[in-house]
Short mmCIF file of C-alpha atoms and ligand atoms in Angstrom, two decimals:
data_model
loop_
_atom_site.label_atom_id
_atom_site.label_comp_id
_atom_site.label_asym_id
_atom_site.label_seq_id
_atom_site.Cartn_x
_atom_site.Cartn_y
_atom_site.Cartn_z
CA UNK A 686 12.13 -124.69 -8.58
CA UNK A 687 15.49 -123.09 -9.14
CA UNK A 688 16.27 -119.50 -8.24
CA UNK A 689 18.39 -119.04 -11.32
CA UNK A 690 15.36 -119.74 -13.53
CA UNK A 691 13.27 -117.19 -11.65
CA UNK A 692 16.00 -114.56 -11.99
CA UNK A 693 16.38 -115.33 -15.70
CA UNK A 694 12.65 -115.00 -16.32
CA UNK A 695 12.51 -111.64 -14.54
CA UNK A 696 15.69 -110.42 -16.20
CA UNK A 697 14.12 -111.17 -19.61
CA UNK A 698 10.97 -109.22 -18.77
CA UNK A 699 8.62 -112.18 -18.46
CA UNK A 700 5.85 -112.31 -15.88
CA UNK A 701 6.46 -114.54 -12.86
CA UNK A 702 3.74 -116.84 -11.60
CA UNK A 703 2.40 -116.43 -8.08
CA UNK A 704 3.96 -119.78 -7.08
CA UNK A 705 7.39 -118.65 -8.25
CA UNK A 706 7.22 -115.45 -6.20
CA UNK A 707 5.96 -117.32 -3.14
CA UNK A 708 8.72 -119.90 -3.55
CA UNK A 709 11.36 -117.15 -3.70
CA UNK A 710 10.04 -115.38 -0.58
CA UNK A 711 9.91 -118.62 1.43
CA UNK A 712 13.29 -119.86 0.24
CA UNK A 713 14.97 -116.50 0.87
CA UNK A 714 13.42 -116.25 4.36
CA UNK A 715 14.61 -119.76 5.23
CA UNK A 716 18.14 -119.08 4.04
CA UNK A 717 17.83 -121.52 1.10
CA UNK A 718 18.35 -118.72 -1.40
CA UNK A 719 21.58 -116.77 -0.78
CA UNK A 720 21.84 -112.98 -0.71
CA UNK A 721 23.64 -112.86 -4.06
CA UNK A 722 20.70 -114.47 -5.87
CA UNK A 723 18.16 -112.31 -4.02
CA UNK A 724 20.23 -109.25 -5.03
CA UNK A 725 20.17 -110.30 -8.66
CA UNK A 726 16.41 -110.79 -8.40
CA UNK A 727 15.92 -107.33 -6.84
CA UNK A 728 18.04 -105.76 -9.58
CA UNK A 729 16.06 -107.57 -12.28
CA UNK A 730 12.83 -106.19 -10.73
CA UNK A 731 14.45 -102.75 -10.52
CA UNK A 732 14.99 -102.73 -14.29
CA UNK A 733 12.01 -104.78 -15.51
CA UNK A 734 9.36 -103.70 -13.00
CA UNK A 735 6.47 -105.95 -11.98
CA UNK A 736 2.91 -106.42 -13.13
CA UNK A 737 0.12 -105.68 -10.69
CA UNK A 738 -0.39 -109.42 -10.12
CA UNK A 739 3.30 -109.97 -9.42
CA UNK A 740 3.45 -107.07 -6.94
CA UNK A 741 0.32 -108.34 -5.17
CA UNK A 742 1.81 -111.85 -4.95
CA UNK A 743 5.08 -110.47 -3.52
CA UNK A 744 3.15 -108.38 -0.99
CA UNK A 745 1.02 -111.28 0.16
CA UNK A 746 3.95 -113.70 0.42
CA UNK A 747 5.91 -111.20 2.53
CA UNK A 748 2.86 -110.48 4.72
CA UNK A 749 2.55 -114.21 5.34
CA UNK A 750 6.23 -114.64 6.20
CA UNK A 751 5.75 -113.85 9.90
CA UNK A 752 3.06 -113.03 12.45
CA UNK A 753 -0.20 -111.64 11.13
CA UNK A 754 -2.51 -109.78 13.44
CA UNK A 755 -5.94 -111.33 13.62
CA UNK A 756 -8.25 -108.41 14.33
CA UNK A 757 -11.45 -110.28 13.44
CA UNK A 758 -12.72 -109.88 17.01
CA UNK A 759 -12.83 -106.12 16.55
CA UNK A 760 -16.27 -104.99 15.43
CA UNK A 761 -16.52 -102.65 12.43
CA UNK A 762 -14.28 -101.75 9.52
CA UNK A 763 -10.76 -101.28 10.88
CA UNK A 764 -9.14 -98.37 9.07
CA UNK A 765 -5.39 -97.80 9.11
CA UNK A 766 -3.32 -94.91 7.82
CA UNK A 767 0.24 -94.93 6.60
CA UNK A 768 2.56 -92.10 5.70
CA UNK A 769 5.62 -92.65 3.54
CA UNK A 770 7.52 -90.53 6.04
CA UNK A 771 8.29 -86.95 6.75
CA UNK A 772 9.52 -84.44 9.28
CA UNK A 773 7.05 -82.96 11.77
CA UNK A 774 4.35 -85.42 10.65
CA UNK A 775 2.17 -85.90 13.72
CA UNK A 776 -1.08 -86.53 11.83
CA UNK A 777 -1.60 -89.97 13.44
CA UNK A 778 -1.97 -88.25 16.84
CA UNK A 779 -4.76 -86.12 15.40
CA UNK A 780 -6.48 -88.61 13.08
CA UNK A 781 -6.61 -91.44 15.59
CA UNK A 782 -8.90 -89.62 18.07
CA UNK A 783 -10.98 -87.99 15.30
CA UNK A 784 -11.68 -91.25 13.50
CA UNK A 785 -12.30 -93.15 16.76
CA UNK A 786 -14.74 -90.41 17.79
CA UNK A 787 -16.65 -91.28 14.58
CA UNK A 788 -16.97 -94.80 15.96
CA UNK A 789 -14.54 -96.25 13.42
CA UNK A 790 -12.05 -98.67 15.01
CA UNK A 791 -8.39 -97.70 14.69
CA UNK A 792 -6.01 -100.52 15.66
CA UNK A 793 -2.65 -99.02 14.89
CA UNK A 794 0.78 -100.56 14.92
CA UNK A 795 3.40 -97.84 14.85
CA UNK A 796 7.15 -97.56 14.84
CA UNK A 797 9.81 -95.60 16.64
CA UNK A 798 11.78 -92.88 14.90
CA UNK A 799 15.17 -93.56 13.36
CA UNK A 800 17.43 -90.99 11.73
CA UNK A 801 15.77 -87.73 10.74
CA UNK A 802 12.13 -88.89 10.88
CA UNK A 803 10.14 -89.21 14.10
CA UNK A 804 7.98 -92.13 15.20
CA UNK A 805 4.47 -92.08 16.64
CA UNK A 806 5.45 -94.36 19.53
CA UNK A 807 8.17 -91.94 20.70
CA UNK A 808 5.75 -89.04 20.47
CA UNK A 809 3.10 -90.85 22.52
CA UNK A 810 5.66 -91.75 25.17
CA UNK A 811 5.88 -88.00 25.88
CA UNK A 812 2.80 -88.70 28.04
CA UNK A 813 4.22 -89.90 31.31
CA UNK A 814 3.44 -93.60 31.85
CA UNK A 815 2.15 -94.24 28.31
CA UNK A 816 2.53 -97.95 27.42
CA UNK A 817 2.85 -99.26 23.88
CA UNK A 818 3.95 -102.82 24.58
CA UNK A 819 0.52 -104.39 24.61
CA UNK A 820 -0.41 -108.07 24.30
CA UNK A 821 -2.69 -108.82 21.36
CA UNK A 822 -5.74 -109.66 23.54
CA UNK A 823 -5.42 -106.40 25.43
CA UNK A 824 -4.91 -104.49 22.17
CA UNK A 825 -8.16 -105.93 20.79
CA UNK A 826 -10.01 -105.21 24.05
CA UNK A 827 -8.83 -101.58 24.01
CA UNK A 828 -9.96 -101.06 20.42
CA UNK A 829 -13.36 -102.61 21.11
CA UNK A 830 -13.75 -100.43 24.21
CA UNK A 831 -12.33 -97.09 23.01
CA UNK A 832 -12.13 -97.56 19.20
CA UNK A 833 -8.45 -96.60 19.38
CA UNK A 834 -5.22 -98.26 20.46
CA UNK A 835 -1.63 -97.79 19.32
CA UNK A 836 0.94 -100.52 19.86
CA UNK A 837 4.62 -100.84 19.04
CA UNK A 838 5.43 -103.08 16.09
CA UNK A 839 5.61 -106.79 16.90
CA UNK A 840 9.06 -108.36 16.61
CA UNK A 841 8.09 -110.82 13.93
CA UNK A 842 5.96 -108.87 11.50
CA UNK A 843 7.00 -109.44 7.84
CA UNK A 844 10.51 -110.86 8.47
CA UNK A 845 10.93 -111.50 4.71
CA UNK A 846 10.47 -107.80 4.04
CA UNK A 847 12.95 -106.92 6.78
CA UNK A 848 15.57 -109.20 5.22
CA UNK A 849 14.92 -108.07 1.65
CA UNK A 850 14.81 -104.38 2.60
CA UNK A 851 18.21 -104.61 4.35
CA UNK A 852 19.60 -106.25 1.20
CA UNK A 853 18.05 -103.61 -1.09
CA UNK A 854 19.57 -100.90 1.07
CA UNK A 855 23.09 -102.08 0.19
CA UNK A 856 22.49 -103.16 -3.41
CA UNK A 857 21.04 -99.89 -4.81
CA UNK A 858 17.61 -101.46 -5.28
CA UNK A 859 15.50 -99.51 -2.76
CA UNK A 860 14.18 -97.08 -5.31
CA UNK A 861 11.93 -99.45 -7.27
CA UNK A 862 8.21 -98.70 -7.20
CA UNK A 863 6.98 -102.34 -7.06
CA UNK A 864 9.54 -103.17 -4.35
CA UNK A 865 8.66 -100.14 -2.21
CA UNK A 866 4.92 -100.65 -2.74
CA UNK A 867 5.04 -104.33 -1.81
CA UNK A 868 7.29 -103.64 1.19
CA UNK A 869 4.95 -100.99 2.63
CA UNK A 870 1.75 -102.87 1.82
CA UNK A 871 3.01 -106.20 3.22
CA UNK A 872 3.34 -104.52 6.64
CA UNK A 873 -0.14 -103.00 6.39
CA UNK A 874 -1.69 -106.32 5.36
CA UNK A 875 0.09 -108.20 8.20
CA UNK A 876 -1.12 -105.54 10.66
CA UNK A 877 -4.68 -106.63 9.93
CA UNK A 878 -6.50 -103.52 8.67
CA UNK A 879 -9.61 -103.80 6.47
CA UNK A 880 -9.06 -100.42 4.85
CA UNK A 881 -5.99 -98.24 4.38
CA UNK A 882 -5.51 -94.53 3.72
CA UNK A 883 -2.01 -93.78 2.42
CA UNK A 884 -0.32 -90.40 2.69
CA UNK A 885 2.32 -90.44 -0.04
CA UNK A 886 4.74 -87.57 0.39
CA UNK A 887 6.43 -85.74 -2.43
CA UNK A 888 8.98 -82.93 -2.45
CA UNK A 889 12.53 -82.31 -1.26
CA UNK A 890 11.99 -83.98 2.13
CA UNK A 891 10.30 -87.08 0.68
CA UNK A 892 11.42 -90.40 -0.64
CA UNK A 893 9.77 -89.60 -3.97
CA UNK A 894 10.90 -86.05 -4.72
CA UNK A 895 8.95 -85.82 -8.00
CA UNK A 896 5.15 -85.61 -8.11
CA UNK A 897 4.80 -88.07 -11.01
CA UNK A 898 6.90 -90.68 -9.18
CA UNK A 899 4.83 -90.20 -6.03
CA UNK A 900 1.66 -90.71 -8.09
CA UNK A 901 3.07 -93.92 -9.60
CA UNK A 902 3.96 -95.22 -6.14
CA UNK A 903 0.51 -94.29 -4.83
CA UNK A 904 -1.20 -96.07 -7.75
CA UNK A 905 0.93 -99.17 -7.23
CA UNK A 906 0.05 -99.33 -3.51
CA UNK A 907 -3.65 -98.66 -4.09
CA UNK A 908 -3.79 -101.41 -6.73
CA UNK A 909 -2.04 -103.88 -4.42
CA UNK A 910 -4.36 -103.06 -1.50
CA UNK A 911 -7.52 -103.31 -3.57
CA UNK A 912 -6.44 -106.54 -5.25
CA UNK A 913 -5.91 -108.05 -1.77
CA UNK A 914 -9.42 -106.95 -0.75
CA UNK A 915 -8.35 -104.02 1.42
CA UNK A 916 -10.17 -100.83 0.50
CA UNK A 917 -7.23 -98.55 -0.21
CA UNK A 918 -6.81 -94.94 -1.32
CA UNK A 919 -3.93 -92.47 -1.32
CA UNK A 920 -3.47 -88.76 -0.86
CA UNK A 921 -0.35 -87.16 -2.34
CA UNK A 922 0.92 -84.39 -0.05
CA UNK A 923 3.76 -81.93 0.00
CA UNK A 924 6.93 -82.54 2.00
CA UNK A 925 8.97 -79.62 0.67
CA UNK A 926 9.18 -78.41 4.27
CA UNK A 927 8.35 -79.91 7.68
CA UNK A 928 4.64 -80.27 8.43
CA UNK A 929 3.30 -77.83 11.03
CA UNK A 930 5.59 -75.70 13.15
CA UNK A 931 7.10 -78.13 15.64
CA UNK A 932 9.58 -81.01 15.34
CA UNK A 933 10.33 -83.00 18.51
CA UNK A 934 8.23 -85.37 20.56
CA UNK A 935 6.45 -83.45 23.35
CA UNK A 936 6.41 -80.32 21.15
CA UNK A 937 4.59 -82.29 18.43
CA UNK A 938 2.13 -83.72 20.96
CA UNK A 939 1.30 -80.17 22.09
CA UNK A 940 0.79 -79.12 18.47
CA UNK A 941 -1.46 -82.14 17.84
CA UNK A 942 -3.59 -81.20 20.87
CA UNK A 943 -3.84 -77.60 19.62
CA UNK A 944 -4.93 -78.94 16.24
CA UNK A 945 -7.62 -81.09 17.84
CA UNK A 946 -8.77 -77.92 19.65
CA UNK A 947 -9.02 -76.18 16.27
CA UNK A 948 -5.95 -73.98 16.84
CA UNK A 949 -3.36 -75.86 14.81
CA UNK A 950 -1.27 -74.51 11.92
CA UNK A 951 -3.06 -74.42 8.60
CA UNK A 952 -1.07 -77.14 6.79
CA UNK A 953 -1.31 -79.66 9.62
CA UNK A 954 -5.00 -78.90 10.14
CA UNK A 955 -5.81 -79.27 6.45
CA UNK A 956 -3.87 -82.51 5.90
CA UNK A 957 -5.30 -84.07 9.07
CA UNK A 958 -8.86 -83.18 8.06
CA UNK A 959 -8.35 -84.50 4.53
CA UNK A 960 -6.92 -87.83 5.69
CA UNK A 961 -9.57 -88.21 8.41
CA UNK A 962 -12.35 -87.48 5.88
CA UNK A 963 -11.07 -90.25 3.60
CA UNK A 964 -10.86 -92.59 6.60
CA UNK A 965 -14.49 -91.75 7.40
CA UNK A 966 -15.42 -92.80 3.84
CA UNK A 967 -13.44 -96.07 3.92
CA UNK A 968 -14.80 -96.75 7.41
CA UNK A 969 -18.32 -96.68 5.98
CA UNK A 970 -19.53 -93.56 7.82
CA UNK A 971 -19.68 -91.21 4.83
CA UNK A 972 -20.42 -91.63 1.14
CA UNK A 973 -17.84 -89.12 -0.06
CA UNK A 974 -15.02 -86.92 1.18
CA UNK A 975 -17.30 -83.88 1.59
CA UNK A 976 -19.69 -85.78 3.84
CA UNK A 977 -16.70 -87.23 5.70
CA UNK A 978 -15.31 -83.77 6.27
CA UNK A 979 -18.57 -82.52 7.78
CA UNK A 980 -18.49 -85.43 10.25
CA UNK A 981 -14.84 -84.74 11.08
CA UNK A 982 -15.48 -81.04 11.66
CA UNK A 983 -18.38 -81.88 13.95
CA UNK A 984 -16.33 -84.13 16.28
CA UNK A 985 -13.65 -81.46 16.42
CA UNK A 986 -16.10 -78.66 17.19
CA UNK A 987 -18.07 -80.52 19.86
CA UNK A 988 -14.81 -81.67 21.54
CA UNK A 989 -15.61 -85.36 21.03
CA UNK A 990 -12.19 -85.88 19.37
CA UNK A 991 -10.36 -84.17 22.23
CA UNK A 992 -12.27 -86.25 24.79
CA UNK A 993 -11.34 -89.34 22.79
CA UNK A 994 -7.67 -88.31 22.99
CA UNK A 995 -7.95 -88.15 26.80
CA UNK A 996 -9.68 -91.53 26.99
CA UNK A 997 -7.04 -93.05 24.71
CA UNK A 998 -4.10 -91.64 26.68
CA UNK A 999 -5.59 -92.84 29.97
CA UNK A 1000 -6.40 -96.30 28.60
CA UNK A 1001 -2.73 -96.86 27.76
CA UNK A 1002 -1.44 -95.67 31.12
CA UNK A 1003 -0.64 -92.06 30.25
CA UNK A 1004 -1.66 -88.95 32.16
CA UNK A 1005 -4.82 -87.57 30.50
CA UNK A 1006 -4.51 -84.27 32.41
CA UNK A 1007 -1.70 -83.39 30.01
CA UNK A 1008 -4.28 -83.14 27.19
CA UNK A 1009 -6.02 -80.26 28.99
CA UNK A 1010 -2.78 -78.89 30.39
CA UNK A 1011 0.04 -79.54 27.88
CA UNK A 1012 2.40 -77.64 30.22
CA UNK A 1013 2.46 -80.94 32.17
CA UNK A 1014 4.46 -82.48 29.32
CA UNK A 1015 8.21 -82.13 29.68
CA UNK A 1016 9.78 -78.88 28.48
CA UNK A 1017 13.39 -78.09 27.64
CA UNK A 1018 15.52 -75.95 29.93
CA UNK A 1019 16.64 -73.54 27.30
CA UNK A 1020 15.10 -71.79 24.30
CA UNK A 1021 17.39 -70.15 21.75
CA UNK A 1022 16.31 -68.07 18.77
CA UNK A 1023 17.95 -68.75 15.42
CA UNK A 1024 18.02 -65.37 13.69
CA UNK A 1025 17.69 -64.63 9.97
CA UNK A 1026 20.98 -63.52 8.44
CA UNK A 1027 19.17 -61.64 5.63
CA UNK A 1028 15.77 -60.13 4.93
CA UNK A 1029 13.62 -61.89 2.36
CA UNK A 1030 10.94 -64.45 1.59
CA UNK A 1031 11.50 -68.01 2.75
CA UNK A 1032 11.98 -70.00 -0.46
CA UNK A 1033 12.88 -73.46 0.91
CA UNK A 1034 13.34 -75.32 4.19
CA UNK A 1035 15.33 -78.52 3.89
CA UNK A 1036 13.10 -80.90 5.87
CA UNK A 1037 15.67 -83.68 6.32
CA UNK A 1038 18.20 -81.14 7.64
CA UNK A 1039 15.66 -79.87 10.20
CA UNK A 1040 14.95 -83.47 11.20
CA UNK A 1041 18.66 -84.10 11.60
CA UNK A 1042 19.08 -80.97 13.72
CA UNK A 1043 16.22 -82.15 15.97
CA UNK A 1044 17.93 -85.54 16.24
CA UNK A 1045 21.17 -83.85 17.31
CA UNK A 1046 19.27 -82.02 20.05
CA UNK A 1047 18.26 -85.46 21.30
CA UNK A 1048 14.72 -85.69 19.82
CA UNK A 1049 15.64 -88.66 17.61
CA UNK A 1050 18.01 -91.58 17.37
CA UNK A 1051 21.20 -91.84 15.36
CA UNK A 1052 21.29 -95.56 16.23
CA UNK A 1053 18.40 -97.69 17.35
CA UNK A 1054 19.66 -97.98 20.95
CA UNK A 1055 19.90 -94.21 21.59
CA UNK A 1056 17.69 -92.83 24.36
CA UNK A 1057 15.65 -89.87 23.27
CA UNK A 1058 14.82 -86.66 25.14
CA UNK A 1059 11.09 -85.99 24.75
CA UNK A 1060 11.35 -82.31 25.69
CA UNK A 1061 13.71 -81.06 23.02
CA UNK A 1062 13.11 -80.01 19.43
CA UNK A 1063 12.66 -77.14 17.02
CA UNK A 1064 9.93 -74.58 16.50
CA UNK A 1065 9.80 -73.15 12.99
CA UNK A 1066 8.79 -69.51 13.24
CA UNK A 1067 8.96 -68.97 9.47
CA UNK A 1068 7.69 -71.26 6.72
CA UNK A 1069 7.89 -71.09 2.91
CA UNK A 1070 6.32 -67.87 1.60
CA UNK A 1071 6.72 -65.91 4.88
CA UNK A 1072 8.69 -62.67 4.85
CA UNK A 1073 11.39 -62.23 7.50
CA UNK A 1074 13.53 -59.21 8.36
CA UNK A 1075 17.22 -59.72 9.05
CA UNK A 1076 17.61 -60.46 12.79
CA UNK A 1077 14.07 -61.85 13.21
CA UNK A 1078 13.80 -65.42 14.48
CA UNK A 1079 13.54 -68.13 11.83
CA UNK A 1080 13.29 -70.86 14.44
CA UNK A 1081 13.60 -71.55 18.16
CA UNK A 1082 15.70 -74.40 19.54
CA UNK A 1083 14.29 -76.14 22.62
CA UNK A 1084 17.40 -77.67 24.11
CA UNK A 1085 18.76 -79.37 27.19
CA UNK A 1086 22.37 -78.86 26.19
CA UNK A 1087 24.46 -75.72 26.66
CA UNK A 1088 26.29 -75.52 23.36
CA UNK A 1089 23.91 -75.44 20.40
CA UNK A 1090 25.96 -73.27 18.01
CA UNK A 1091 26.53 -76.12 15.52
CA UNK A 1092 22.80 -76.93 15.51
CA UNK A 1093 21.86 -73.26 15.00
CA UNK A 1094 24.22 -73.33 12.02
CA UNK A 1095 22.45 -76.39 10.60
CA UNK A 1096 19.08 -74.65 10.85
CA UNK A 1097 20.42 -71.55 9.11
CA UNK A 1098 21.71 -73.76 6.31
CA UNK A 1099 18.35 -75.51 6.01
CA UNK A 1100 16.64 -72.20 5.18
CA UNK A 1101 16.95 -70.45 1.79
CA UNK A 1102 15.57 -66.95 1.28
CA UNK A 1103 14.71 -64.98 -1.84
CA UNK A 1104 14.25 -61.26 -2.50
CA UNK A 1105 11.39 -62.15 -4.86
CA UNK A 1106 7.97 -62.91 -3.43
CA UNK A 1107 7.47 -66.65 -2.90
CA UNK A 1108 4.01 -68.21 -2.96
CA UNK A 1109 2.95 -70.62 -0.22
CA UNK A 1110 3.28 -74.15 -1.64
CA UNK A 1111 0.33 -76.31 -2.48
CA UNK A 1112 -0.29 -78.90 0.24
CA UNK A 1113 -2.37 -81.64 -1.35
CA UNK A 1114 -1.77 -82.55 -4.97
CA UNK A 1115 -4.07 -85.47 -5.65
CA UNK A 1116 -6.24 -88.23 -4.27
CA UNK A 1117 -5.88 -91.64 -5.90
N1 URA B 1368 9.65 -97.94 3.41
C1 URA B 1368 9.41 -99.26 3.45
O1 URA B 1368 8.80 -99.75 4.39
N2 URA B 1368 9.84 -100.03 2.42
C2 URA B 1368 10.50 -99.54 1.37
O2 URA B 1368 10.85 -100.28 0.48
C3 URA B 1368 10.77 -98.16 1.35
C4 URA B 1368 10.33 -97.39 2.38
#
């Protein structure tokens, strides 16, 4: 085969055969196809799109390009969850124990945070001693024993996607629905799940700012998953502002524990319950979302989910006492109020800006080698639709550095207020 023929076919809007896509992925991974031809291919896909069969073939070929987790020794339907990314999104810390308490195995590979979004691994490492570098045998043993384990991503998962994504990043071809969908789904398929619940974010803080685009992306991912025999569904949720009230690792862990105890903020509680209910359905424990929700509420009310959290933390070397006593988690030396400059209703909170401010406090990484400070972060005292008087706190900085003036300024800029009443935004737009 010749790459130029494949590019020509795609450029002219013709459908590629599975073998052609597989050939491209292998040849590009091996270095036999140069970056300039792969760029031309990505641009052709950007303009011409892909059929469902093409996107599924690309996904599968990328999933097969590196290690694939064999989770066949884990009993039951392994259900995974993936979010397209957001600020303050700690739902995995809540869903994992809930779903495991329903006896559904959750074998989760998670990433670290980079830039303005946080990573589940960093959050979990707020528990002193928590280990996420786990050998595959041990990972499988932990899931069979506790129904829940979270490991850091293996070095050689989907190398073809890694290479293509880096190229797309510098050739203006990231924002293509089939390319995003196949990139995300290739990682999920390689990570070995039987069923996948996707949380596709929309709004100012999301990759897909427009609802219709988010729906198209969700449909593309659901079709890919189902065509590769993974039961897949997607929830479209709002990321017009950070989720919950806290951004920062230990602060988010504390908020997740409060949510498991039934005392979490409304948006985080609702999204976590919705995603967990869908996971209960895909995991074969409920016939519909309503039945799933009843099961989820039960394991929250009878503390089974909270007990599961303790068992999970202990099993990976962390201190389970911190689940009962979150004050054992590290706290920042200094708390500084960021005060409203005007009275009014909160109209918008720029999520990425809040994430960036948290990163500058030390909660996230500007480069992948930065060391993070688990204690620091931001508490949002006011969310969209709340009324604040001038001089009331909009947010609280939890900091371990003396001079935070520039970060306070960033937070003030992230907030917009209005004299007119502002309704609280809708949280969940659709299930696909
Ligand atoms: N996240 C991914 O993993 N891949 C994309 O293409 C975009 C976002």
